[in-house]
Tab-separated table of C-alpha atoms in Angstrom:
chain	number	residue	atom	x	y	z
J	1	MET	CA	106.459	175.353	100.902
J	2	THR	CA	109.916	174.472	100.232
J	3	ILE	CA	110.683	173.264	95.970
J	4	LEU	CA	113.810	171.493	95.560
J	5	VAL	CA	115.669	171.135	91.987
J	6	THR	CA	117.964	168.250	92.110
J	7	GLY	CA	121.072	168.628	89.623
J	8	ALA	CA	120.308	172.160	90.071
J	9	THR	CA	123.972	172.648	88.122
J	10	ALA	CA	123.493	170.882	85.243
J	11	ASN	CA	121.481	170.991	81.840
J	12	ILE	CA	117.404	171.409	82.907
J	13	GLY	CA	118.091	171.745	86.169
J	14	ARG	CA	119.681	175.393	86.275
J	15	LYS	CA	116.556	176.179	83.906
J	16	VAL	CA	114.008	174.718	86.613
J	17	VAL	CA	115.386	177.372	89.146
J	18	ASP	CA	115.441	179.799	86.379
J	19	GLN	CA	111.646	178.932	85.898
J	20	LEU	CA	110.957	178.905	89.074
J	21	LEU	CA	111.888	182.171	90.000
J	22	LEU	CA	109.787	183.702	86.654
J	23	ARG	CA	106.526	182.153	88.307
J	24	GLY	CA	107.532	183.627	91.694
J	25	ALA	CA	108.543	180.745	94.158
J	26	THR	CA	110.236	182.417	96.431
J	27	ASP	CA	111.428	179.162	98.635
J	28	ILE	CA	113.481	177.483	96.329
J	29	ARG	CA	117.113	174.980	97.423
J	30	ALA	CA	118.921	173.755	95.194
J	31	LEU	CA	120.644	170.495	95.404
J	32	THR	CA	124.665	170.669	94.390
J	33	VAL	CA	127.757	168.953	94.980
J	34	ASP	CA	129.517	172.477	95.437
J	35	PRO	CA	127.247	174.566	96.576
J	36	ALA	CA	130.328	177.760	96.476
J	37	LYS	CA	130.923	177.509	92.514
J	38	ALA	CA	127.483	176.435	91.950
J	39	ALA	CA	126.776	180.340	90.646
J	40	LEU	CA	123.029	180.120	91.466
J	41	PRO	CA	120.783	183.536	91.656
J	42	ALA	CA	119.918	185.474	94.549
J	43	GLY	CA	117.224	184.191	96.987
J	44	VAL	CA	118.057	180.547	96.257
J	45	GLU	CA	119.342	178.356	98.661
J	46	ALA	CA	122.498	175.843	97.528
J	47	VAL	CA	122.799	172.578	99.504
J	48	ARG	CA	125.276	169.760	99.057
J	49	GLY	CA	124.503	166.513	98.293
J	50	TYR	CA	124.611	164.065	95.508
J	51	LEU	CA	122.207	161.541	94.171
J	52	ARG	CA	124.218	159.030	93.526
J	53	ARG	CA	125.507	158.913	97.458
J	54	PRO	CA	121.699	158.730	99.204
J	55	ALA	CA	123.861	159.524	102.617
J	56	THR	CA	124.108	163.304	101.891
J	57	LEU	CA	120.093	163.703	101.315
J	58	PRO	CA	118.365	163.484	104.368
J	59	ALA	CA	119.416	167.160	105.244
J	60	ALA	CA	118.897	168.758	101.811
J	61	PHE	CA	114.930	167.053	101.610
J	62	GLU	CA	114.473	168.389	105.467
J	63	GLY	CA	111.265	170.353	105.320
J	64	VAL	CA	110.681	169.919	101.041
J	65	ASP	CA	107.491	169.589	100.029
J	66	ARG	CA	108.188	169.293	96.750
J	67	MET	CA	111.010	168.362	94.357
J	68	TYR	CA	112.663	168.229	91.087
J	69	LEU	CA	113.685	164.928	90.122
J	70	ALA	CA	116.650	164.621	87.230
J	71	SER	CA	117.459	161.758	85.625
J	72	ILE	CA	119.559	159.113	87.314
J	73	GLN	CA	121.018	155.932	85.402
J	74	ASP	CA	120.964	153.893	88.842
J	75	GLY	CA	119.450	154.444	92.598
J	76	ALA	CA	116.445	155.657	92.127
J	77	ASP	CA	115.039	153.851	95.193
J	78	GLU	CA	117.362	155.120	97.443
J	79	VAL	CA	116.420	158.490	97.130
J	80	VAL	CA	113.151	158.681	96.657
J	81	GLU	CA	112.880	156.575	99.942
J	82	ALA	CA	114.875	159.981	101.407
J	83	ALA	CA	112.217	161.840	99.489
J	84	ARG	CA	109.283	159.244	101.418
J	85	ALA	CA	111.006	159.350	104.928
J	86	ALA	CA	111.391	163.513	104.613
J	87	GLY	CA	107.940	164.024	104.487
J	88	VAL	CA	108.418	165.090	100.315
J	89	ARG	CA	104.498	165.061	98.986
J	90	HIS	CA	105.335	165.130	95.181
J	91	ILE	CA	107.660	164.572	92.877
J	92	VAL	CA	107.816	165.734	89.312
J	93	ASP	CA	110.412	163.557	87.424
J	94	LEU	CA	112.647	163.554	84.388
J	95	SER	CA	112.618	159.740	83.569
J	96	GLY	CA	110.902	157.750	80.816
J	97	GLU	CA	107.498	155.048	79.921
J	98	PRO	CA	108.753	152.246	82.051
J	99	ASP	CA	109.899	150.129	79.532
J	100	SER	CA	112.205	152.537	78.249
J	101	TRP	CA	115.975	153.538	79.435
J	102	TRP	CA	114.690	155.740	81.885
J	103	GLY	CA	111.723	154.105	83.231
J	104	ALA	CA	112.987	152.438	86.656
J	105	ILE	CA	112.790	156.342	87.692
J	106	ALA	CA	109.029	156.470	86.795
J	107	THR	CA	108.691	153.266	88.676
J	108	ALA	CA	110.598	153.776	91.563
J	109	VAL	CA	108.869	157.668	92.043
J	110	GLU	CA	105.617	155.723	91.503
J	111	GLY	CA	106.421	152.789	94.186
J	112	SER	CA	107.279	155.597	97.073
J	113	GLY	CA	103.527	156.594	97.064
J	114	ILE	CA	104.503	160.442	97.116
J	115	GLY	CA	102.370	161.807	94.634
J	116	TRP	CA	104.256	162.635	91.001
J	117	THR	CA	104.103	163.728	87.558
J	118	HIS	CA	106.662	162.197	84.938
J	119	LEU	CA	107.893	164.433	82.157
J	120	TRP	CA	108.729	161.555	79.509
J	121	PRO	CA	111.085	163.562	76.663
J	122	GLY	CA	111.529	161.544	73.562
J	123	ASP	CA	114.667	163.297	72.051
J	124	PHE	CA	116.296	167.166	73.408
J	125	MET	CA	117.210	169.409	71.023
J	126	GLU	CA	120.176	169.818	72.476
J	127	ASN	CA	121.178	166.571	71.801
J	128	ALA	CA	122.667	168.259	68.267
J	129	GLY	CA	125.365	169.167	70.215
J	130	MET	CA	126.620	166.119	69.770
J	131	TRP	CA	127.258	167.340	66.355
J	132	ALA	CA	129.776	170.645	67.376
J	133	GLN	CA	133.097	169.244	67.171
J	134	GLN	CA	132.703	167.887	63.797
J	135	ILE	CA	130.485	171.109	62.727
J	136	ARG	CA	133.647	173.064	63.935
J	137	ALA	CA	136.528	171.300	62.221
J	138	THR	CA	135.327	170.649	59.087
J	139	GLY	CA	131.714	172.168	58.680
J	140	THR	CA	129.704	168.691	57.963
J	141	VAL	CA	127.940	166.342	59.581
J	142	ARG	CA	128.730	162.478	59.109
J	143	GLU	CA	126.008	159.849	59.739
J	144	PRO	CA	124.758	157.232	58.196
J	145	ASP	CA	120.923	158.418	57.007
J	146	PRO	CA	120.304	161.878	57.153
J	147	ASP	CA	115.845	160.601	56.224
J	148	ILE	CA	115.568	159.414	59.822
J	149	GLY	CA	114.452	161.439	62.475
J	150	SER	CA	112.608	162.706	65.894
J	151	THR	CA	110.160	165.321	67.170
J	152	PRO	CA	113.087	167.156	69.604
J	153	ILE	CA	112.150	169.435	72.057
J	154	ALA	CA	113.962	172.260	73.907
J	155	MET	CA	115.381	171.670	77.416
J	156	ASP	CA	113.714	175.403	78.063
J	157	ASP	CA	110.245	173.596	77.262
J	158	ILE	CA	110.958	171.479	79.096
J	159	ALA	CA	111.863	173.041	82.456
J	160	ALA	CA	109.440	175.499	82.416
J	161	ILE	CA	106.769	172.384	82.018
J	162	ALA	CA	108.673	170.847	85.396
J	163	ALA	CA	107.854	174.396	87.349
J	164	ILE	CA	104.177	174.651	85.985
J	165	ALA	CA	103.528	170.976	87.685
J	166	LEU	CA	105.797	172.343	91.007
J	167	THR	CA	103.812	175.165	91.071
J	168	GLU	CA	100.173	174.652	89.919
J	169	GLU	CA	97.703	172.363	91.254
J	170	GLY	CA	96.127	169.536	88.527
J	171	HIS	CA	99.464	167.861	87.491
J	172	LEU	CA	99.533	164.878	89.887
J	173	GLY	CA	99.057	161.582	88.482
J	174	ARG	CA	99.964	162.785	85.301
J	175	ALA	CA	102.477	161.293	82.431
J	176	TYR	CA	103.723	163.718	79.979
J	177	ALA	CA	105.120	162.501	76.875
J	178	LEU	CA	106.383	165.577	75.488
J	179	THR	CA	107.514	166.629	71.749
J	180	GLY	CA	108.840	169.683	69.907
J	181	PRO	CA	105.882	170.673	67.249
J	182	ALA	CA	107.624	168.782	64.157
J	183	LYS	CA	109.447	165.603	63.125
J	184	LEU	CA	112.221	166.602	61.592
J	185	SER	CA	115.257	164.569	59.640
J	186	ARG	CA	118.556	164.721	59.940
J	187	ALA	CA	119.057	166.548	57.242
J	188	GLU	CA	116.863	169.137	57.714
J	189	LEU	CA	118.316	169.382	61.448
J	190	VAL	CA	121.857	170.419	60.468
J	191	ARG	CA	119.919	172.627	57.573
J	192	GLU	CA	118.279	174.591	59.835
J	193	ILE	CA	121.670	175.276	61.845
J	194	GLY	CA	123.366	176.258	58.814
J	195	THR	CA	120.579	178.812	58.104
J	196	ALA	CA	121.412	180.081	61.751
J	197	LEU	CA	124.567	180.185	61.500
J	198	GLY	CA	124.798	181.815	58.097
J	199	ARG	CA	126.060	179.225	56.495
J	200	GLU	CA	125.884	175.923	54.981
J	201	ILE	CA	126.605	172.630	56.872
J	202	GLY	CA	127.208	169.585	54.793
J	203	PHE	CA	125.306	166.080	55.596
J	204	VAL	CA	127.753	163.042	54.670
J	205	ARG	CA	126.723	159.684	54.070
J	206	ALA	CA	128.706	157.409	56.543
J	207	SER	CA	128.937	153.970	57.270
J	208	ARG	CA	128.993	152.791	61.212
J	209	GLU	CA	132.500	152.957	61.351
J	210	GLU	CA	132.813	156.772	60.032
J	211	THR	CA	130.000	158.031	62.296
J	212	VAL	CA	131.256	156.632	65.488
J	213	ARG	CA	134.732	158.057	64.976
J	214	ALA	CA	133.104	161.099	63.731
J	215	LEU	CA	131.203	161.388	67.023
J	216	ARG	CA	133.409	159.693	69.793
J	217	PRO	CA	135.339	163.013	70.489
J	218	ALA	CA	132.332	164.671	71.904
J	219	MET	CA	130.704	161.518	73.134
J	220	GLY	CA	133.690	159.207	73.942
J	221	ASP	CA	132.976	155.595	74.862
J	222	ASN	CA	129.099	156.381	74.390
J	223	ALA	CA	129.330	156.588	70.737
J	224	GLN	CA	129.253	153.705	69.703
J	225	TRP	CA	126.295	152.755	71.984
J	226	TYR	CA	124.108	155.311	70.901
J	227	VAL	CA	125.045	154.522	66.795
J	228	ASP	CA	124.479	150.875	67.498
J	229	ASN	CA	120.891	151.788	70.014
J	230	VAL	CA	119.745	155.005	69.524
J	231	LEU	CA	120.433	155.908	65.666
J	232	VAL	CA	119.440	152.264	64.371
J	233	GLY	CA	115.999	152.454	65.650
J	234	LEU	CA	115.453	156.350	65.522
J	235	ASP	CA	112.253	156.151	63.535
J	236	GLY	CA	110.691	153.667	65.641
J	237	HIS	CA	111.061	154.644	68.844
J	238	THR	CA	109.998	158.577	67.758
J	239	LEU	CA	106.867	159.919	69.300
J	240	ALA	CA	104.573	161.197	66.361
J	241	PRO	CA	104.637	165.245	67.586
J	242	ASN	CA	101.995	166.148	69.539
J	243	ARG	CA	100.390	169.585	71.453
J	244	VAL	CA	101.318	168.135	75.512
J	245	ALA	CA	103.644	171.192	75.676
J	246	GLU	CA	102.012	173.665	73.957
J	247	GLU	CA	98.650	172.705	76.230
J	248	ILE	CA	100.647	173.301	79.567
J	249	LEU	CA	102.467	176.144	78.144
J	250	GLY	CA	99.944	177.873	77.128
J	251	ARG	CA	102.081	178.773	74.562
J	252	PRO	CA	103.363	177.596	71.108
J	253	ALA	CA	106.416	175.208	71.944
J	254	THR	CA	109.654	176.104	70.610
J	255	THR	CA	110.611	175.362	66.972
J	256	PHE	CA	113.932	173.763	65.636
J	257	SER	CA	114.795	176.798	64.330
J	258	GLN	CA	113.847	179.470	67.185
J	259	TRP	CA	116.029	176.779	69.100
J	260	ALA	CA	119.041	177.196	66.809
J	261	ALA	CA	118.386	181.068	66.022
J	262	ARG	CA	118.955	181.330	70.085
J	263	TYR	CA	122.208	178.747	70.728
J	264	ALA	CA	123.822	178.011	67.323
J	265	VAL	CA	126.364	180.130	67.886
J	266	GLU	CA	126.550	178.799	71.483
J	267	PHE	CA	127.052	175.756	70.587
J	268	PHE	CA	128.800	175.228	67.059
J	269	GLY	CA	130.579	178.742	66.804
J	270	ALA	CA	129.772	181.133	64.202
J	271	THR	CA	132.554	180.290	61.651
J	272	ARG	CA	135.051	177.551	60.684
J	273	PRO	CA	138.430	177.548	61.790
J	274	GLY	CA	140.699	179.189	60.099
J	275	HIS	CA	137.217	180.750	58.277
């Protein structure tokens, strides 16, 4: 049974590869734009292909029974049609509810007639990385409201759930709304990062324009869209914390403090420049 992982060198896809190996999968194929630079573990077959170029996919899909479909902003219909034509029987996709930003992926997968499992995370713990540049440079985070919050989940947990759905029975036709174990305000996230780094990180109330300016070095042109479309409605669009991840994983979901203890130095640096 060949399992194809798309986006295999990206954040979650690379973790899916590792989780499949931990679960004893032996026939893993990894889709990447440059197999020579993929640096994948021994035993994983790296194949050249790009989701945004459907013509590159048929060879990668040949003989594939199950696949992890990474999020793509457009072109999902063409990708799943190539998978259907190749005989893929089960797609585990990273997407969103039908009326959401990523909903077109889930809609395309269901419309293909291929068996499916949807993973619908509301927020990633790793999204805190957008603050890395300003934390490193100033030791503070600038945003309008310290009290709005979300229920972020760790990418490690999402990848583990994807690997379980790809290798175990009982997940076909299931849409999993995935949250972390708690709702956390922006100020609480910043505080946890500071605790992990062993120093105080300040939260500065900032105007919309100041927030966009602070995020632009990390997010580029997406900074304004993020502030106007995500931060503004964060509380209203945030799922209440649930136990879906815990039930699938068979263990407690990763807390933000655990995530920060593991990754804060990698993301934010141990000390401010000059200190």
